[in-house]
């Protein structure tokens, strides 16, 4: 007992040293508050809470496992040891297909509380009363890294919220940036592939990235955020969330409005520089997951204010740009933020796989009052997200507890793990035998029809650069130079062409940085300092 106690104390001391090292390596603005590292002590806390073993070990069939079967298999018949057979065969099946994007993630649950009345624009029931609370589950994620990848990589991040409303689940599937990389869904698969690993070398490849970037220059507004301070938030608690799409909503009278959702962190926005992110990621690649878990476990519940930017149908018609273009923001001076409520996370997952890996976010999970978005990208996401969940989790993924709505009456039958239909009601529609029937809503509404073009405009990217502080500009340019410097010279020249269309100063400073690094590398080779 003394040896175990000493070992535990030593482990805590080592862990504390690592945390101190991380904090010491960060800037003052990146350091928040010290939390007891309850994530590392989860198993210890469980043992303290239970006091004794929680029960007799069984197989999944419920049969008790005898001591010898659980402790030795040498010189015994393997085929008669059900515990051994079950654990071996289950091990080969305990992974499911990984998400192609947004694989590496953290998650938590809590509630959303309405603080302001918006029933004049939206009849969704979970928004119809001040102080009304709705349970939520949230998944934060990096975009490109695989499961186990570093939380501190420079990347856009997912911010997805599942609202468990009385009218079914509403999934708000957003990003940490207010704009997306593309507006034509045709190019999303290749955008994802260009960001991934080179199929020949299995390494990330800056030539692939910048080749795609410079061939689809609408992405450059997105890149201003990715390579800026927003590209590496200091953990998920300090990260904002944006719906990207302009949603169409409807009130009880059948009147349309259009909104973009904003989630603003009450912890404030904080970021890591590239150097800090590299240092922290080397010490603790799970930095953001650990930070979120420890904050909640220590009772410091993170929260966000939900706002909407609101446009009328006339505003949409009068706008001098496409308000449904996901590569553009809606200017706050024209369309100010209107408060809606507060999102609070106060419960960590009990089982990460069940509650974070198996949560199925889909943009097509909508509720009456929220019609979705009329743009092509949103329509495409309705298909691709559903298909991803069907592939990963099967036809009955909605039956997994984390995905279950409060109630559902469907005519979906059979398939793997179908736990939904537990009565003897009819299995087809229509029928005259009292199966579930649809409701009638004379003001249901339909998405408006829009026409979008592929024209380029860099005015918002230029305005973004103009609004940066000098320090933020230096970091943005340094990050561009670091990434572009690894690409071929012809790709650097193609990128500079687009930078010049955004802002002449931006292009000049990036070009100067590239030339400086190129000359520095040449001097190293001339003096024999390069690789041999």
XYZ file of C-alpha atoms in Angstrom:
532
model
C 0.000 0.000 0.000
C 2.853 2.384 0.821
C 4.535 1.622 -2.506
C 1.291 2.289 -4.406
C 0.722 5.538 -2.528
C 4.273 6.694 -3.255
C 3.880 5.808 -6.906
C 0.621 7.749 -7.116
C 2.245 10.798 -5.532
C 5.172 10.557 -7.945
C 2.829 10.272 -10.950
C 0.911 13.359 -9.802
C 4.164 15.280 -9.377
C 5.347 14.351 -12.872
C 2.000 15.336 -14.359
C 2.105 18.672 -12.557
C 5.590 19.331 -13.947
C 4.323 18.715 -17.470
C 1.415 21.109 -16.937
C 3.758 23.743 -15.562
C 6.055 23.262 -18.550
C 3.142 23.730 -20.916
C 2.022 26.873 -19.118
C 5.558 28.245 -18.960
C 5.926 27.743 -22.692
C 2.743 29.648 -23.464
C 2.183 33.370 -23.745
C 0.483 35.190 -20.890
C -2.742 35.440 -22.881
C -2.718 31.686 -23.549
C -2.504 30.805 -19.857
C -5.941 30.558 -18.282
C -6.327 29.094 -14.793
C -4.929 25.980 -13.177
C -7.309 23.047 -12.977
C -6.668 19.889 -11.016
C -5.920 17.304 -13.702
C -8.933 15.133 -12.968
C -8.743 13.610 -16.458
C -5.518 11.832 -15.504
C -7.035 10.747 -12.189
C -10.328 9.418 -13.554
C -9.629 5.769 -12.712
C -8.354 6.694 -9.244
C -11.490 8.736 -8.564
C -13.672 5.844 -9.722
C -11.949 3.475 -7.301
C -12.377 5.956 -4.456
C -16.058 6.370 -5.308
C -16.882 2.668 -5.529
C -14.711 1.346 -2.694
C -15.071 -2.280 -3.827
C -15.392 -4.083 -7.195
C -18.718 -3.179 -8.769
C -19.734 -6.762 -9.420
C -18.831 -10.252 -10.630
C -17.124 -10.291 -14.036
C -19.360 -11.796 -16.745
C -19.300 -12.488 -20.442
C -21.470 -10.282 -22.643
C -24.033 -13.056 -22.386
C -24.220 -12.445 -18.633
C -22.523 -15.671 -17.554
C -20.101 -15.259 -14.606
C -16.399 -15.743 -15.423
C -14.485 -18.111 -13.145
C -11.164 -16.897 -11.702
C -8.941 -19.361 -13.605
C -10.576 -18.527 -16.954
C -9.784 -14.845 -16.427
C -6.193 -15.299 -15.275
C -4.493 -18.117 -17.178
C -4.938 -19.952 -20.484
C -1.611 -21.796 -20.704
C -1.898 -25.588 -21.025
C -5.703 -25.367 -21.164
C -8.200 -25.784 -24.002
C -8.708 -22.358 -25.535
C -11.963 -23.335 -27.243
C -13.652 -23.925 -23.887
C -12.615 -20.570 -22.404
C -15.494 -18.337 -23.464
C -13.942 -15.304 -21.760
C -10.793 -15.644 -23.888
C -12.714 -16.284 -27.126
C -15.017 -13.322 -26.544
C -12.333 -10.801 -25.651
C -10.096 -11.849 -28.571
C -12.832 -11.654 -31.185
C -14.298 -8.448 -29.758
C -10.881 -6.727 -29.866
C -10.833 -7.123 -33.643
C -14.192 -5.387 -33.885
C -14.028 -2.556 -31.371
C -13.212 0.078 -33.986
C -15.701 1.530 -36.417
C -14.863 3.429 -39.630
C -13.203 6.712 -38.775
C -14.650 9.964 -40.057
C -12.780 11.124 -43.164
C -12.796 14.676 -41.787
C -13.411 15.866 -38.222
C -12.199 12.530 -36.822
C -10.261 13.855 -33.816
C -12.652 15.346 -31.279
C -13.752 16.259 -27.778
C -17.305 16.296 -26.499
C -19.541 17.174 -23.588
C -23.212 17.679 -22.812
C -25.266 20.301 -21.037
C -28.180 22.574 -21.828
C -29.298 25.537 -23.887
C -31.361 28.231 -22.167
C -33.412 30.861 -23.992
C -32.676 34.389 -22.787
C -34.394 36.474 -25.491
C -37.653 36.119 -27.379
C -37.282 35.490 -31.130
C -40.746 34.035 -31.768
C -41.389 36.926 -34.159
C -39.036 35.223 -36.641
C -38.954 31.527 -35.658
C -41.627 29.158 -34.332
C -39.250 26.365 -33.263
C -40.620 25.163 -29.916
C -37.276 24.984 -28.133
C -36.990 28.767 -28.667
C -40.546 29.736 -27.725
C -40.154 30.747 -24.086
C -37.587 32.738 -22.094
C -35.780 30.556 -19.515
C -36.753 27.398 -21.399
C -33.963 24.799 -21.220
C -33.159 22.171 -23.831
C -30.613 19.364 -23.351
C -27.646 19.473 -25.744
C -24.613 17.438 -26.709
C -21.633 19.161 -28.318
C -18.773 17.788 -30.386
C -15.646 19.866 -31.064
C -13.145 18.642 -33.633
C -10.130 19.409 -35.738
C -10.819 18.926 -39.453
C -7.875 17.125 -41.023
C -6.035 15.065 -38.329
C -6.965 11.440 -37.782
C -8.105 10.148 -34.386
C -5.196 10.681 -31.998
C -3.834 13.619 -33.985
C -2.652 16.762 -32.257
C -5.251 19.163 -30.881
C -2.914 22.089 -31.564
C -2.608 21.709 -35.337
C -3.360 24.747 -37.505
C -6.771 23.945 -38.908
C -10.410 24.884 -39.126
C -12.398 23.261 -36.334
C -15.857 21.817 -36.051
C -18.370 23.117 -33.515
C -21.467 20.896 -33.705
C -24.443 21.070 -31.330
C -27.267 18.555 -31.046
C -30.375 20.110 -29.446
C -32.755 17.447 -28.039
C -35.999 19.326 -28.627
C -39.605 18.248 -28.114
C -39.993 18.221 -31.909
C -36.969 16.039 -32.564
C -33.267 16.727 -32.697
C -31.873 19.877 -34.296
C -28.219 19.626 -35.289
C -26.321 22.891 -35.762
C -23.176 21.737 -37.568
C -20.791 24.687 -37.692
C -17.158 25.748 -37.769
C -14.744 27.850 -35.758
C -14.440 30.262 -38.720
C -17.283 32.490 -39.951
C -16.662 31.403 -43.565
C -16.187 28.112 -45.365
C -13.524 27.163 -47.900
C -15.802 26.675 -50.926
C -19.352 27.336 -52.027
C -19.622 24.737 -54.791
C -20.012 21.282 -53.169
C -18.530 19.651 -56.258
C -15.068 20.516 -54.954
C -15.408 19.398 -51.340
C -14.168 15.807 -51.841
C -11.022 17.051 -53.555
C -10.578 19.774 -50.934
C -10.565 17.058 -48.273
C -8.165 14.877 -50.270
C -5.779 17.754 -50.953
C -5.650 18.436 -47.206
C -4.984 14.793 -46.392
C -1.993 12.541 -46.905
C -0.195 12.025 -50.187
C -1.279 8.514 -51.253
C 2.259 7.697 -52.422
C 4.289 9.009 -49.465
C 1.519 8.953 -46.822
C 2.759 12.375 -45.693
C 0.946 15.706 -45.617
C 2.002 17.562 -48.727
C 2.135 21.360 -49.032
C 2.372 21.108 -52.808
C -0.989 19.327 -52.862
C -2.544 21.899 -50.560
C -1.307 25.002 -52.328
C -1.984 23.551 -55.743
C -5.652 23.176 -54.773
C -5.743 26.508 -52.909
C -4.411 28.463 -55.871
C -6.709 26.702 -58.338
C -9.797 27.522 -56.220
C -9.035 31.092 -55.090
C -12.418 31.597 -53.394
C -10.708 29.741 -50.537
C -8.396 32.660 -49.754
C -10.902 34.360 -47.443
C -11.022 31.110 -45.450
C -7.203 30.998 -45.455
C -7.044 34.449 -43.854
C -8.625 32.832 -40.784
C -6.830 29.513 -40.970
C -3.390 31.099 -41.086
C -4.356 33.863 -38.680
C -4.810 33.739 -34.912
C -8.115 31.908 -35.363
C -6.254 28.926 -36.845
C -5.170 27.567 -33.433
C -7.612 28.449 -30.627
C -6.335 27.877 -27.090
C -8.514 24.864 -26.457
C -12.157 24.445 -27.337
C -13.470 26.539 -24.451
C -12.097 29.714 -26.044
C -13.322 28.929 -29.559
C -16.333 30.525 -31.269
C -18.778 28.699 -33.504
C -20.511 29.797 -36.711
C -23.290 28.201 -38.743
C -21.590 29.231 -42.037
C -24.919 28.914 -43.855
C -27.703 31.483 -43.873
C -30.673 29.474 -42.611
C -34.263 30.100 -43.580
C -36.658 30.191 -40.624
C -40.391 30.740 -40.385
C -42.718 32.090 -37.701
C -46.195 30.849 -36.759
C -47.779 33.209 -39.307
C -45.798 31.749 -42.195
C -43.428 34.704 -42.578
C -39.845 33.978 -43.631
C -36.642 35.316 -42.127
C -33.023 34.346 -42.701
C -30.413 33.914 -39.986
C -26.784 33.057 -39.411
C -26.005 31.551 -36.015
C -23.043 32.731 -33.909
C -21.769 31.077 -30.715
C -19.539 33.482 -28.784
C -17.436 32.078 -25.948
C -18.049 33.592 -22.520
C -14.456 32.581 -21.703
C -13.232 35.013 -24.357
C -11.299 34.209 -27.508
C -7.742 33.019 -26.924
C -5.264 31.615 -29.389
C -1.893 29.873 -29.540
C 0.954 31.006 -31.761
C 2.517 28.418 -34.038
C 5.531 28.129 -31.717
C 3.349 27.675 -28.634
C 1.174 25.128 -30.413
C 4.221 23.102 -31.491
C 5.653 23.134 -27.976
C 2.366 22.258 -26.265
C 1.460 19.652 -28.870
C 4.785 17.912 -28.271
C 4.100 17.683 -24.552
C 0.387 16.962 -24.709
C -1.200 16.325 -28.139
C -4.571 15.921 -26.341
C -4.303 19.427 -24.901
C -7.771 20.663 -25.935
C -9.576 17.439 -24.973
C -7.879 17.461 -21.566
C -8.586 21.166 -21.022
C -12.306 20.763 -21.712
C -12.613 17.675 -19.518
C -10.740 19.244 -16.602
C -12.686 22.508 -16.727
C -16.005 20.651 -16.480
C -14.711 18.151 -13.905
C -13.512 21.059 -11.745
C -16.942 22.724 -11.921
C -15.919 25.605 -14.194
C -18.571 25.001 -16.831
C -17.776 26.600 -20.211
C -20.560 28.535 -21.874
C -21.346 30.389 -25.074
C -23.863 33.067 -26.020
C -25.977 32.207 -29.041
C -26.754 35.080 -31.390
C -28.364 35.354 -34.799
C -27.912 37.822 -37.615
C -31.368 38.398 -39.061
C -32.377 39.289 -42.612
C -35.846 39.733 -44.034
C -36.735 38.543 -47.515
C -36.444 42.161 -48.643
C -32.958 42.361 -47.105
C -31.979 39.312 -49.149
C -33.286 40.891 -52.353
C -31.645 44.267 -51.681
C -28.222 42.931 -50.674
C -25.398 43.840 -53.063
C -23.819 40.389 -52.614
C -24.973 36.781 -52.262
C -25.982 36.419 -48.605
C -26.024 32.623 -49.064
C -22.385 32.495 -50.208
C -20.578 30.418 -47.551
C -17.215 32.015 -48.440
C -18.487 35.427 -47.301
C -19.516 36.849 -43.955
C -22.633 38.890 -43.326
C -21.275 42.307 -42.221
C -22.159 42.994 -38.608
C -22.698 46.695 -39.270
C -25.479 45.827 -41.722
C -26.874 42.818 -39.876
C -26.126 43.173 -36.146
C -26.115 40.284 -33.703
C -29.389 39.560 -31.946
C -29.143 37.562 -28.685
C -31.034 34.282 -28.365
C -29.720 32.284 -25.417
C -26.868 30.613 -23.612
C -25.217 27.229 -24.174
C -23.679 25.634 -21.058
C -21.620 22.409 -20.891
C -21.727 20.830 -17.442
C -21.268 17.089 -17.988
C -18.316 15.134 -19.311
C -18.826 11.916 -21.284
C -19.039 8.778 -19.187
C -18.010 6.728 -22.219
C -16.147 8.621 -24.960
C -16.859 6.062 -27.674
C -20.591 5.956 -26.960
C -21.092 9.701 -26.546
C -18.508 11.365 -28.797
C -17.332 8.857 -31.404
C -20.866 7.573 -32.053
C -22.688 10.897 -31.980
C -24.165 11.442 -35.450
C -24.460 15.082 -36.451
C -26.438 15.763 -39.627
C -27.452 19.146 -41.121
C -30.690 17.492 -42.263
C -31.748 17.093 -38.622
C -34.117 20.061 -38.609
C -37.238 20.911 -36.631
C -40.435 22.809 -37.520
C -39.578 26.493 -37.762
C -36.042 25.908 -39.122
C -36.094 24.959 -42.796
C -32.359 24.701 -43.428
C -30.428 26.723 -46.007
C -31.220 27.077 -49.721
C -27.612 27.037 -50.964
C -26.141 24.099 -52.861
C -23.491 23.345 -50.258
C -26.115 22.835 -47.551
C -28.146 20.569 -49.812
C -25.010 18.547 -50.492
C -24.198 18.285 -46.784
C -27.676 16.893 -46.141
C -26.712 13.955 -48.331
C -23.062 13.494 -47.387
C -23.488 13.661 -43.601
C -26.356 11.190 -43.646
C -24.360 8.862 -45.880
C -21.347 9.098 -43.566
C -23.420 8.085 -40.538
C -25.103 5.235 -42.421
C -21.676 3.953 -43.450
C -20.074 4.323 -40.027
C -22.955 3.401 -37.719
C -25.518 1.569 -39.816
C -29.122 2.085 -40.883
C -30.339 2.450 -37.295
C -27.800 4.986 -36.069
C -30.648 7.077 -34.628
C -31.270 4.277 -32.107
C -27.861 4.754 -30.484
C -28.666 6.456 -27.151
C -26.628 9.631 -27.818
C -28.561 10.115 -31.079
C -32.044 9.219 -29.845
C -34.706 11.930 -29.928
C -37.174 12.142 -27.058
C -39.706 10.249 -29.146
C -40.016 8.836 -32.633
C -42.705 6.909 -34.503
C -41.392 5.695 -37.838
C -42.042 2.983 -40.377
C -38.364 2.030 -40.508
C -37.999 -1.672 -39.825
C -35.268 -4.269 -39.524
C -31.578 -3.713 -40.212
C -28.703 -4.235 -37.816
C -29.345 -3.138 -34.225
C -32.922 -2.100 -34.848
C -34.225 -1.385 -31.354
C -36.815 1.206 -32.288
C -39.924 -0.726 -33.248
C -40.945 -2.545 -30.082
C -44.717 -2.752 -30.625
C -46.975 -4.571 -33.067
C -48.168 -1.506 -34.972
C -48.360 -1.563 -38.784
C -45.038 -1.447 -40.670
C -46.227 0.502 -43.736
C -47.766 3.848 -44.640
C -50.465 4.723 -45.470
C -52.604 2.324 -43.459
C -56.018 2.246 -41.790
C -54.857 0.342 -38.702
C -53.831 3.217 -36.415
C -50.173 3.477 -37.329
C -48.488 6.867 -36.791
C -49.840 9.664 -38.977
C -48.267 12.936 -40.187
C -49.280 16.262 -38.713
C -50.741 19.158 -40.686
C -49.082 22.592 -40.761
C -50.653 25.076 -43.160
C -47.638 27.370 -42.626
C -44.912 24.732 -43.049
C -43.065 26.760 -45.661
C -40.586 25.764 -48.369
C -37.018 26.808 -48.999
C -36.740 29.653 -51.459
C -35.056 29.039 -54.812
C -31.779 30.896 -55.326
C -29.242 31.217 -58.131
C -25.541 31.352 -57.254
C -22.608 32.103 -59.511
C -18.902 31.327 -59.283
C -17.643 34.905 -59.529
C -14.672 35.879 -57.378
C -14.541 38.747 -54.925
C -11.696 39.500 -52.526
C -13.188 42.589 -50.876
C -13.961 40.846 -47.590
C -10.517 39.228 -47.420
C -8.985 42.673 -47.977
C -11.178 44.213 -45.268
C -10.192 41.397 -42.912
C -6.512 42.192 -43.457
C -7.084 45.934 -42.974
C -8.798 45.278 -39.630
C -5.916 43.228 -38.200
C -3.488 44.695 -35.699
C 0.148 44.841 -36.755
C 0.957 41.915 -34.492
C -1.822 39.834 -36.031
C -0.584 40.750 -39.525
C 2.936 39.632 -38.664
C 1.688 36.284 -37.380
C -0.577 35.802 -40.415
C 2.253 36.550 -42.853
C 4.698 34.367 -40.934
C 2.274 31.441 -41.046
C 1.674 31.921 -44.781
C 5.435 32.023 -45.396
C 6.080 28.907 -43.306
C 3.468 26.895 -45.217
C 4.055 28.306 -48.712
C 7.810 27.996 -48.268
C 7.457 24.207 -48.352
C 5.645 24.321 -51.711
C 7.261 24.599 -55.123
C 8.217 28.023 -56.475
C 5.577 27.978 -59.222
C 2.886 27.468 -56.551
C 4.349 30.332 -54.513
C 4.062 32.574 -57.563
C 0.470 31.474 -58.179
C -0.399 32.229 -54.550
C 1.263 35.660 -54.728
C -0.905 36.504 -57.732
C -4.025 35.990 -55.629
C -2.507 37.776 -52.621
C -1.952 40.842 -54.822
C -5.633 40.874 -55.716
C -6.485 40.779 -52.011
C -4.023 43.370 -50.700
C -0.786 44.701 -52.175
C 0.905 45.007 -48.787
C 0.001 41.423 -47.889
C 1.499 40.171 -51.156
C 4.681 42.223 -50.737
C 5.304 41.016 -47.204
C 4.634 37.370 -48.041
C 6.917 37.633 -51.090
C 9.650 39.267 -49.011
C 9.399 36.480 -46.424
C 9.602 33.782 -49.079
C 12.643 35.390 -50.726
C 14.374 35.865 -47.377
C 13.892 32.211 -46.452
C 14.950 31.078 -49.916
C 18.162 33.110 -49.723
C 18.778 31.888 -46.187
C 18.505 28.285 -47.320
C 20.840 28.950 -50.239
C 23.434 30.497 -47.917
C 23.213 27.405 -45.720
C 23.911 25.177 -48.711
C 26.779 27.413 -49.899
C 28.398 27.207 -46.489
C 27.864 23.471 -46.202
C 25.174 23.768 -43.545
C 22.496 22.018 -45.547
C 21.565 18.388 -45.605
C 24.078 15.938 -47.064
